[in-house]
Short mmCIF file of C-alpha atoms and ligand atoms in Angstrom, two decimals:
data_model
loop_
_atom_site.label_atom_id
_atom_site.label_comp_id
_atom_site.label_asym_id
_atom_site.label_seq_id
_atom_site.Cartn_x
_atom_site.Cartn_y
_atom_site.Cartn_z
CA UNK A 1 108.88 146.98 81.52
CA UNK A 2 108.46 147.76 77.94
CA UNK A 3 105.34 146.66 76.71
CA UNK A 4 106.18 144.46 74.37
CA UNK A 5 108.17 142.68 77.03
CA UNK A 6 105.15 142.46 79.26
CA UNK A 7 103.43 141.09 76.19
CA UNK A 8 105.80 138.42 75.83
CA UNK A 9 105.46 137.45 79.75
CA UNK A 10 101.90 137.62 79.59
CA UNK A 11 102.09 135.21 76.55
CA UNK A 12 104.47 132.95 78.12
CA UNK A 13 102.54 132.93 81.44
CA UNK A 14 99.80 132.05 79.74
CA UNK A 15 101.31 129.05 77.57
CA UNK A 16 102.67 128.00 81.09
CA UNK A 17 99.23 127.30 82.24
CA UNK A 18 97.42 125.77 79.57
CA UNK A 19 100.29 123.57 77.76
CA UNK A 20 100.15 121.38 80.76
CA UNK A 21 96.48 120.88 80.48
CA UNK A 22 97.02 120.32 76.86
CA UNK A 23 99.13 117.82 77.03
CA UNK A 24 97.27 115.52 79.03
CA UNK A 25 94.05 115.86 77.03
CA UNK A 26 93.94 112.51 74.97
CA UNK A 27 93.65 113.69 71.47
CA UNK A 28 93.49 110.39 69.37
CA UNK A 29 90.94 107.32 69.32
CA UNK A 30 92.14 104.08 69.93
CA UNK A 31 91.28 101.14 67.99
CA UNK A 32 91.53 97.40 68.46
CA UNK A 33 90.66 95.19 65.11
CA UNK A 34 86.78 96.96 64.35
CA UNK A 35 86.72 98.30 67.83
CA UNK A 36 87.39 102.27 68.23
CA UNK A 37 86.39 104.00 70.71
CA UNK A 38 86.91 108.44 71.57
CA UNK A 39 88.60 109.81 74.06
CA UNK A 40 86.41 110.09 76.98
CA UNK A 41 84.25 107.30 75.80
CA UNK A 42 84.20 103.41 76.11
CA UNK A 43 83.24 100.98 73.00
CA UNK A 44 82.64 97.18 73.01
CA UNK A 45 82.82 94.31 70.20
CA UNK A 46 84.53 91.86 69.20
CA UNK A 47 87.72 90.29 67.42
CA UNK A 48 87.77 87.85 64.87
CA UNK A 49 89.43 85.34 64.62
CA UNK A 50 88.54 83.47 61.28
CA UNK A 51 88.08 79.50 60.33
CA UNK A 52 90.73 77.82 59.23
CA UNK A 53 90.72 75.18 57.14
CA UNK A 54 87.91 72.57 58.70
CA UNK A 55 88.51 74.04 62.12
CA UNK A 56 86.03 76.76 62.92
CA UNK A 57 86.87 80.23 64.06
CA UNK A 58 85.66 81.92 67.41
CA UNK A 59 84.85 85.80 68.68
CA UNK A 60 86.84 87.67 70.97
CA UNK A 61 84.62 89.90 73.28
CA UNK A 62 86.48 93.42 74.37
CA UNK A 63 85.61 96.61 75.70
CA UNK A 64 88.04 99.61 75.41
CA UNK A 65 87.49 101.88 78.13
CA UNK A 66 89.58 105.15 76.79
CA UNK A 67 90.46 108.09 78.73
CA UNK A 68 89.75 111.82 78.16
CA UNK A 69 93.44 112.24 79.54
CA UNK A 70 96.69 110.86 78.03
CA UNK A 71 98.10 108.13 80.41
CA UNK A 72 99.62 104.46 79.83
CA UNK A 73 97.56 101.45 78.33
CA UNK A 74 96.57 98.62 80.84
CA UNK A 75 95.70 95.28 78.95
CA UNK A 76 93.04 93.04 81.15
CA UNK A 77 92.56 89.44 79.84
CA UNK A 78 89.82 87.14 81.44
CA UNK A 79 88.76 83.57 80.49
CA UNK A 80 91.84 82.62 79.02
CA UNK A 81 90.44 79.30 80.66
CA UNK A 82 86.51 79.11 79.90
CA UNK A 83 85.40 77.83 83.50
CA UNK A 84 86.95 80.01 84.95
CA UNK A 85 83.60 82.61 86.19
CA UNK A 86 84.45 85.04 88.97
CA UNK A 87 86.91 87.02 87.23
CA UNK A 88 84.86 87.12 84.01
CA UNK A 89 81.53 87.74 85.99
CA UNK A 90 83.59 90.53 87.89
CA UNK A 91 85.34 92.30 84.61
CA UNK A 92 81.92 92.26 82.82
CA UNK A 93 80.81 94.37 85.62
CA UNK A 94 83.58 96.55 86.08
CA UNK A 95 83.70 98.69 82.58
CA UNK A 96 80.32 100.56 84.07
CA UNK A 97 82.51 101.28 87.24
CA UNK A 98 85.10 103.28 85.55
CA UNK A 99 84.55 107.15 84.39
CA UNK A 100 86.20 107.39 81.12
CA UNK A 101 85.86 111.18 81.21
CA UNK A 102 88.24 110.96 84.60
CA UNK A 103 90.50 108.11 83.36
CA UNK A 104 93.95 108.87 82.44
CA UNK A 105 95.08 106.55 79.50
CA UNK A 106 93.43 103.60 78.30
CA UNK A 107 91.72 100.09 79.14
CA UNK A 108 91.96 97.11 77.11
CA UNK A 109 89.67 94.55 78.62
CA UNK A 110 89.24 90.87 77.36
CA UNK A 111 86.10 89.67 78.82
CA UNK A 112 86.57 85.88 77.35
CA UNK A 113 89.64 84.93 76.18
CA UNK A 114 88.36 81.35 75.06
CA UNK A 115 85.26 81.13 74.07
CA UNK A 116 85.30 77.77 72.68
CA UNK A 117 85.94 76.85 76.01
CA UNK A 118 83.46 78.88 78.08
CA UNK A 119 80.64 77.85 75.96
CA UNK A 120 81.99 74.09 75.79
CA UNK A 121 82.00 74.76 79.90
CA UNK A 122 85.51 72.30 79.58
CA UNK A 123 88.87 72.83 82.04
CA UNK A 124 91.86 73.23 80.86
CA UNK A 125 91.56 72.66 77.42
CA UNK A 126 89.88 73.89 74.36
CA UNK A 127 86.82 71.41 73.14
CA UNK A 128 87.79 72.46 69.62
CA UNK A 129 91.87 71.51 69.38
CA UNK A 130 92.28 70.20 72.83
CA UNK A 131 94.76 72.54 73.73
CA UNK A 132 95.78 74.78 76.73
CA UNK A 133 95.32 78.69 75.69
CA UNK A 134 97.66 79.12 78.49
CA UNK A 135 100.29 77.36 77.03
CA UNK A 136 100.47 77.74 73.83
CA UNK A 137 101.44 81.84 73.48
CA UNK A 138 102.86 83.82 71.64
CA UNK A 139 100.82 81.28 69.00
CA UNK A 140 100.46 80.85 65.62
CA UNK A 141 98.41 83.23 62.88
CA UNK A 142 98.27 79.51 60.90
CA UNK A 143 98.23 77.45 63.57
CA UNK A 144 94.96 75.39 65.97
CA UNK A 145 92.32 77.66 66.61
CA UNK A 146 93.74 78.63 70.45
CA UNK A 147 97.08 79.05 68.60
CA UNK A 148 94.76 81.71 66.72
CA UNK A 149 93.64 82.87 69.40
CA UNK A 150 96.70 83.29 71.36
CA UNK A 151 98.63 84.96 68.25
CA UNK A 152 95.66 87.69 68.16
CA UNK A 153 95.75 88.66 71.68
CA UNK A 154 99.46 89.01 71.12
CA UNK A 155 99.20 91.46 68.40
CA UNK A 156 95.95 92.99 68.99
CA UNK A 157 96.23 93.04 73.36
CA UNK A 158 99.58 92.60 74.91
CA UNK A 159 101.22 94.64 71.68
CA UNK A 160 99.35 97.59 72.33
CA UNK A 161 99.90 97.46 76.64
CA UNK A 162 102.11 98.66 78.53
CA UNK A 163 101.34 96.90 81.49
CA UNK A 164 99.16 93.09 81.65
CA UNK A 165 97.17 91.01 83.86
CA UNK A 166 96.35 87.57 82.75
CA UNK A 167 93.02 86.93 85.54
CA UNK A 168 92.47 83.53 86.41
CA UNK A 169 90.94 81.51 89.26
CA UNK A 170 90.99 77.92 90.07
CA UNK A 171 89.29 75.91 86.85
CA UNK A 172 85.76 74.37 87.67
CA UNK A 173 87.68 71.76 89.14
CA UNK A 174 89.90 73.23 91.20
CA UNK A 175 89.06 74.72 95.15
CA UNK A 176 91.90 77.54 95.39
CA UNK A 177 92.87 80.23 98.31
CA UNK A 178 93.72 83.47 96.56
CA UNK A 179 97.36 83.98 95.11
CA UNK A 180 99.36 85.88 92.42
CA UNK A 181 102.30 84.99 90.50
CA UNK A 182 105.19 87.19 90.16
CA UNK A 183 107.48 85.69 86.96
CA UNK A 184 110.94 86.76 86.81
CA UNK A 185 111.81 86.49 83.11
CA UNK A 186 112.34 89.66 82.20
CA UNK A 187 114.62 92.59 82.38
CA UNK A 188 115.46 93.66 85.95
CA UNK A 189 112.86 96.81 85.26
CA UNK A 190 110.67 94.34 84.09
CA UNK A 191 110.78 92.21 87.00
CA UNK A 192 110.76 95.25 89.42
CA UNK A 193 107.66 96.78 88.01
CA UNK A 194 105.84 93.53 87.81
CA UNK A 195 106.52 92.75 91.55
CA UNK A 196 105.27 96.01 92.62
CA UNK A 197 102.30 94.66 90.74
CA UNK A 198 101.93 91.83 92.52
CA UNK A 199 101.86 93.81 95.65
CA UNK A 200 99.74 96.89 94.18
CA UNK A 201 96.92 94.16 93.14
CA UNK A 202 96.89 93.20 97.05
CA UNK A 203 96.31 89.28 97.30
CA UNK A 204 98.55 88.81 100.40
CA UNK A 205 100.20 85.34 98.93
CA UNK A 206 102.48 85.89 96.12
CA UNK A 207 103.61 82.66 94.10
CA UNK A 208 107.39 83.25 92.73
CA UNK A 209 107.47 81.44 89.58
CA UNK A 210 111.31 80.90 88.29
CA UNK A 211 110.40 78.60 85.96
CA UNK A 212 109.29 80.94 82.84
CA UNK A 213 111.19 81.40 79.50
CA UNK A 214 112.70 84.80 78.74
CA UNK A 215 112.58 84.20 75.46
CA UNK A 216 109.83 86.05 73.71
CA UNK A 217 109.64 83.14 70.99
CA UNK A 218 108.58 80.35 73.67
CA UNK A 219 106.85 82.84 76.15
CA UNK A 220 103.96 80.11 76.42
CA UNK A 221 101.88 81.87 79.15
CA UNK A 222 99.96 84.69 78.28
CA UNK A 223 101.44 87.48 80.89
CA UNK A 224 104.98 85.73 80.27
CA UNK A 225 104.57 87.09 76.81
CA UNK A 226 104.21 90.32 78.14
CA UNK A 227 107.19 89.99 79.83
CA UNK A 228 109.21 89.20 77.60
CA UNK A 229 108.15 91.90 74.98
CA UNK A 230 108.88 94.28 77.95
CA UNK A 231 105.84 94.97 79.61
CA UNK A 232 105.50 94.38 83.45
CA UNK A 233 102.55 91.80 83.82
CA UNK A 234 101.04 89.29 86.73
CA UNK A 235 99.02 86.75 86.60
CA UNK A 236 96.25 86.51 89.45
CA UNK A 237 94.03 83.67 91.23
CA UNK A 238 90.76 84.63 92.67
CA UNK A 239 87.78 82.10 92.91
CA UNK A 240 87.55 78.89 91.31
CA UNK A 241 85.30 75.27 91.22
CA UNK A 242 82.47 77.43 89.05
CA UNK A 243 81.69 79.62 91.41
CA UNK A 244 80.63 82.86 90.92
CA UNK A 245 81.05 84.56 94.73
CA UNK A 246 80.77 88.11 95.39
CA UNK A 247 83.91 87.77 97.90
CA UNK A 248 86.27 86.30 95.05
CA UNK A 249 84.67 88.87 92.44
CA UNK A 250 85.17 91.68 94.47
CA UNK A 251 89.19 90.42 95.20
CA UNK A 252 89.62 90.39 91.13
CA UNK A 253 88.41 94.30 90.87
CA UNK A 254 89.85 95.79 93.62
CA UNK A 255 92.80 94.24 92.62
CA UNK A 256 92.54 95.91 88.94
CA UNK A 257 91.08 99.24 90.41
CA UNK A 258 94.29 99.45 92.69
CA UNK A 259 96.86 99.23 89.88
CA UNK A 260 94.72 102.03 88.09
CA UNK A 261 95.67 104.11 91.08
CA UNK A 262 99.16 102.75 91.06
CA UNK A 263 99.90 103.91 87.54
CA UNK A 264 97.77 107.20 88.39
CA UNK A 265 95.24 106.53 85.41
CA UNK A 266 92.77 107.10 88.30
CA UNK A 267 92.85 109.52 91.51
CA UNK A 268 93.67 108.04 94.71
CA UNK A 269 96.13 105.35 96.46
CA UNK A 270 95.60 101.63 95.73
CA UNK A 271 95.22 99.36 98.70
CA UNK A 272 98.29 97.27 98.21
CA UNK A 273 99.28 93.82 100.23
CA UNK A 274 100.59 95.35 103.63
CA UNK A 275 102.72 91.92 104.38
CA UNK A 276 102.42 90.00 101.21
CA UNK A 277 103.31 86.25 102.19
CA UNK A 278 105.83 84.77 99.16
CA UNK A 279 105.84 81.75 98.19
CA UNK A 280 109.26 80.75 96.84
CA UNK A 281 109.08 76.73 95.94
CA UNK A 282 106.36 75.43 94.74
CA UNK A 283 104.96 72.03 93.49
CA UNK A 284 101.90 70.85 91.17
CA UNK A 285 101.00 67.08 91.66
CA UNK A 286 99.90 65.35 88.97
CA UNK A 287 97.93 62.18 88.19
CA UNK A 288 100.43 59.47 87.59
CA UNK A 289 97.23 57.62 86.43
CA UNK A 290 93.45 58.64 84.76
CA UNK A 291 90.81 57.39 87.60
CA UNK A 292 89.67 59.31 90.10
CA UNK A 293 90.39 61.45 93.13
CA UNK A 294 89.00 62.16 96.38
CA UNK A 295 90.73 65.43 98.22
CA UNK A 296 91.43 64.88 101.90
CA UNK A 297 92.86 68.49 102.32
CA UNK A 298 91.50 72.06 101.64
CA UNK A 299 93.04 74.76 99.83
CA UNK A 300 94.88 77.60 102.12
CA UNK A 301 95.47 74.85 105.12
CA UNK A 302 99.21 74.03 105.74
CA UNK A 303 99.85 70.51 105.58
CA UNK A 304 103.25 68.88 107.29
CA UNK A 305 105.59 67.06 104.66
CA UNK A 306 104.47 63.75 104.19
CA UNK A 307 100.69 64.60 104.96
CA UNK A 308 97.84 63.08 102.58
CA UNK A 309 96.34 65.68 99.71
CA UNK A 310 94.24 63.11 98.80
CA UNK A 311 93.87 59.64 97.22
CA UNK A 312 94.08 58.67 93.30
CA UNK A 313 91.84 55.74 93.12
CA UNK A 314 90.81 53.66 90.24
CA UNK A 315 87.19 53.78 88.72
CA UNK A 316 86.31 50.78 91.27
CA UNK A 317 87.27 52.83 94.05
CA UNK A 318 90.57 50.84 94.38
CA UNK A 319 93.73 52.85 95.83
CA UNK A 320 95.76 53.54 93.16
CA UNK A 321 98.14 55.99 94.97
CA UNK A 322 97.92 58.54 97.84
CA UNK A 323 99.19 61.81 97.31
CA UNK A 324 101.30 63.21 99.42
CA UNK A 325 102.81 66.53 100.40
CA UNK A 326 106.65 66.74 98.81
CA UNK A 327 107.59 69.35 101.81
CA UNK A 328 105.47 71.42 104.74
CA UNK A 329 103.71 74.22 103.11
CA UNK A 330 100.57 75.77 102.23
CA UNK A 331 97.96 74.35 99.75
CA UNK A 332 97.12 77.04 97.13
CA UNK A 333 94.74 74.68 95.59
CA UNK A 334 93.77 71.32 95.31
CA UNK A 335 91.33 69.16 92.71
CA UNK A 336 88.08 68.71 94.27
CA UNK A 337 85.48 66.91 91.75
CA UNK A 338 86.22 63.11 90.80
CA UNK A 339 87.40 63.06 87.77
CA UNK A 340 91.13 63.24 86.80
CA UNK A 341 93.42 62.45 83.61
CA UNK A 342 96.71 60.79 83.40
CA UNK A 343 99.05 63.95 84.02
CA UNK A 344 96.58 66.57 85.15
CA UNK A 345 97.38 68.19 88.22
CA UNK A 346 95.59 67.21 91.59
CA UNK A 347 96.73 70.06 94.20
CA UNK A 348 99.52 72.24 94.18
CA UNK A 349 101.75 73.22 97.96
CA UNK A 350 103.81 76.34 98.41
CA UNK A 351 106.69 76.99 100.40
CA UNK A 352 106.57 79.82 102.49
CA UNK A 353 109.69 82.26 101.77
CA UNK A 354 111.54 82.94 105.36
CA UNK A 355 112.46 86.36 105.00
CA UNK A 356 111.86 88.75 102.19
ZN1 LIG B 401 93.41 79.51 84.59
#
């Protein structure tokens, strides 16, 4: 070979081996609002999100976790509802769990959502506009403060993913079994990624929600949003009633460590839902009246059609109505402190799918 050949080869050989390696170094920082953090490295603050008018404003508290190799970005939101502790105990963990330096790609991580309503300790709603966070997405940059809040996480969070999980549990009222929900409202890749999602995360009951918008405009939940920008996302149920237990803390981060392996930002296989049970109907009960209500059945029992979830009494103790189950199924969660508003939902019973 002439040597200028061999030269050549030798150069070639050797820009075979290290372009590789080169290209799956991160080589950029990645910011969210005044948090930046290296590649390799993991930074924590928070997001603003300013007063408006009378109505106060509120932080955002986020860690970045950001790999030393290139890879996709995986936003993680807790506490979009304030009382809702064992995912938000488990993700404030979790950042210390993860080598950056042996990440591929990069962690967004919402610790608290709503902090209005974590430190009001209130379900549901916010204590500052009396809204749902979780229903009130893509929001509003001049809108009620959760508007705010949901318009930032938009641009700031689910903009910036590629993939999201919206982690929830039952609220401090509500006694839940574990469950995800697969929504499918978006492109048929969408939909496809985000069910192989549902099974990567590994909670064997799977709720199939039909009942989403595609339309990016009216998204109203906060992984629906996701969806409908194009980016597969679940949303996931693991504790609930206040509770802070290991058992549902450890469900929430295996879950999220499993779809790390899935989308190979981290060595290994996940530990994904053997024989996922699907849940294809579904119904939420609601108070037809405010009083109060006294469960008779527990969350992941099945309960025949007809069978009593509880009664709705009035403040006297007077029967008001007993709920009842619309169809056999199982319970995925049911309201177990006293006191209920006109409208708010008292248990909600699945269908079990009959074949897949
Ligand atoms: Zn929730």
């Amino acid at each position: 070979m002439h040597l200028w050949n061999r030269r050549l080869l030798q150069f070639l050989v050797l820009i075979g081996l290290f372009l590789p390696v080169a290209a799956l170094a991160q080589r950029r920082d990645f910011s969210i609002g005044p948090v930046t953090a290296a590649p390799g490295t993991r930074a924590s603050g928070f997001l603003e999100v300013p007063a408006r008018g009378a109505e106060p404003g509120t932080r955002i508290p986020l860690t970045i976790i950001h790999g030393a190799k290139a890879g996709p970005v995986l936003g993680l939101v807790a506490g979009t509802h304030g009382y809702e502790y064992a995912p938000i105990v488990a993700m404030q963990r979790f950042p210390a769990k993860v080598d950056a330096k042996e990440l591929a790609g990069t962690i967004i991580l919402v610790h608290i959502a709503n902090m209005p309503s974590f430190l009001g300790r209130t379900i549901y709603y916010s204590p500052v506009d009396n809204k749902n966070l979780n229903r009130v997405y893509p929001g509003k940059a001049d809108g009620t403060l959760s508007e705010r809040i949901a318009e930032i996480i938009t641009r700031e969070v689910i903009d910036k993913s590629n993939y999201v999980v919206d982690l929830h549990c039952g609220d401090g009222n509500e006694s839940l079994r574990p469950y995800s929900y697969w929504m499918p409202s978006g492109t048929p890749e969408v939909n496809a990624q985000s069910r192989e999602m549902n099974i990567t995360f590994g909670l064997d009951h799977i709720v199939i929600d039909n009942e989403r918008s595609g339309d990016p405009a009216k998204s109203v939940y906060t992984a629906n949003t996701a969806i409908t920008r194009g980016k597969p996302a679940i949303t996931t149920e693991t504790g609930g009633i206040g509770q802070v237990d290991a058992e549902s803390m450890d469900l929430a981060e295996a879950g999220v460590f499993n779809l790390l392996r899935h989308f190979k930002m981290l060595p290994g296989e996940p530990k994904r839902a053997a024989h996922p049970i699907w849940i294809d109907q579904n119904e939420v009960l609601r108070a037809v009246e405010t009083g109060t209500f006294h469960a008779r059945a527990k969350a992941g029992s099945f309960i025949a059609e007809g069978g009593v979830l509880g009664v709705l009494t009035d403040f006297f103790g007077k029967t008001i109505q007993e709920i009842r189950a619309p169809f056999s199924g199982l319970i995925l969660y049911v309201v177990a402190t006293p006191p209920v508003n006109q409208g708010e939902p008292l248990a909600m019973v699945g269908r079990v799918k009959k074949s897949d």
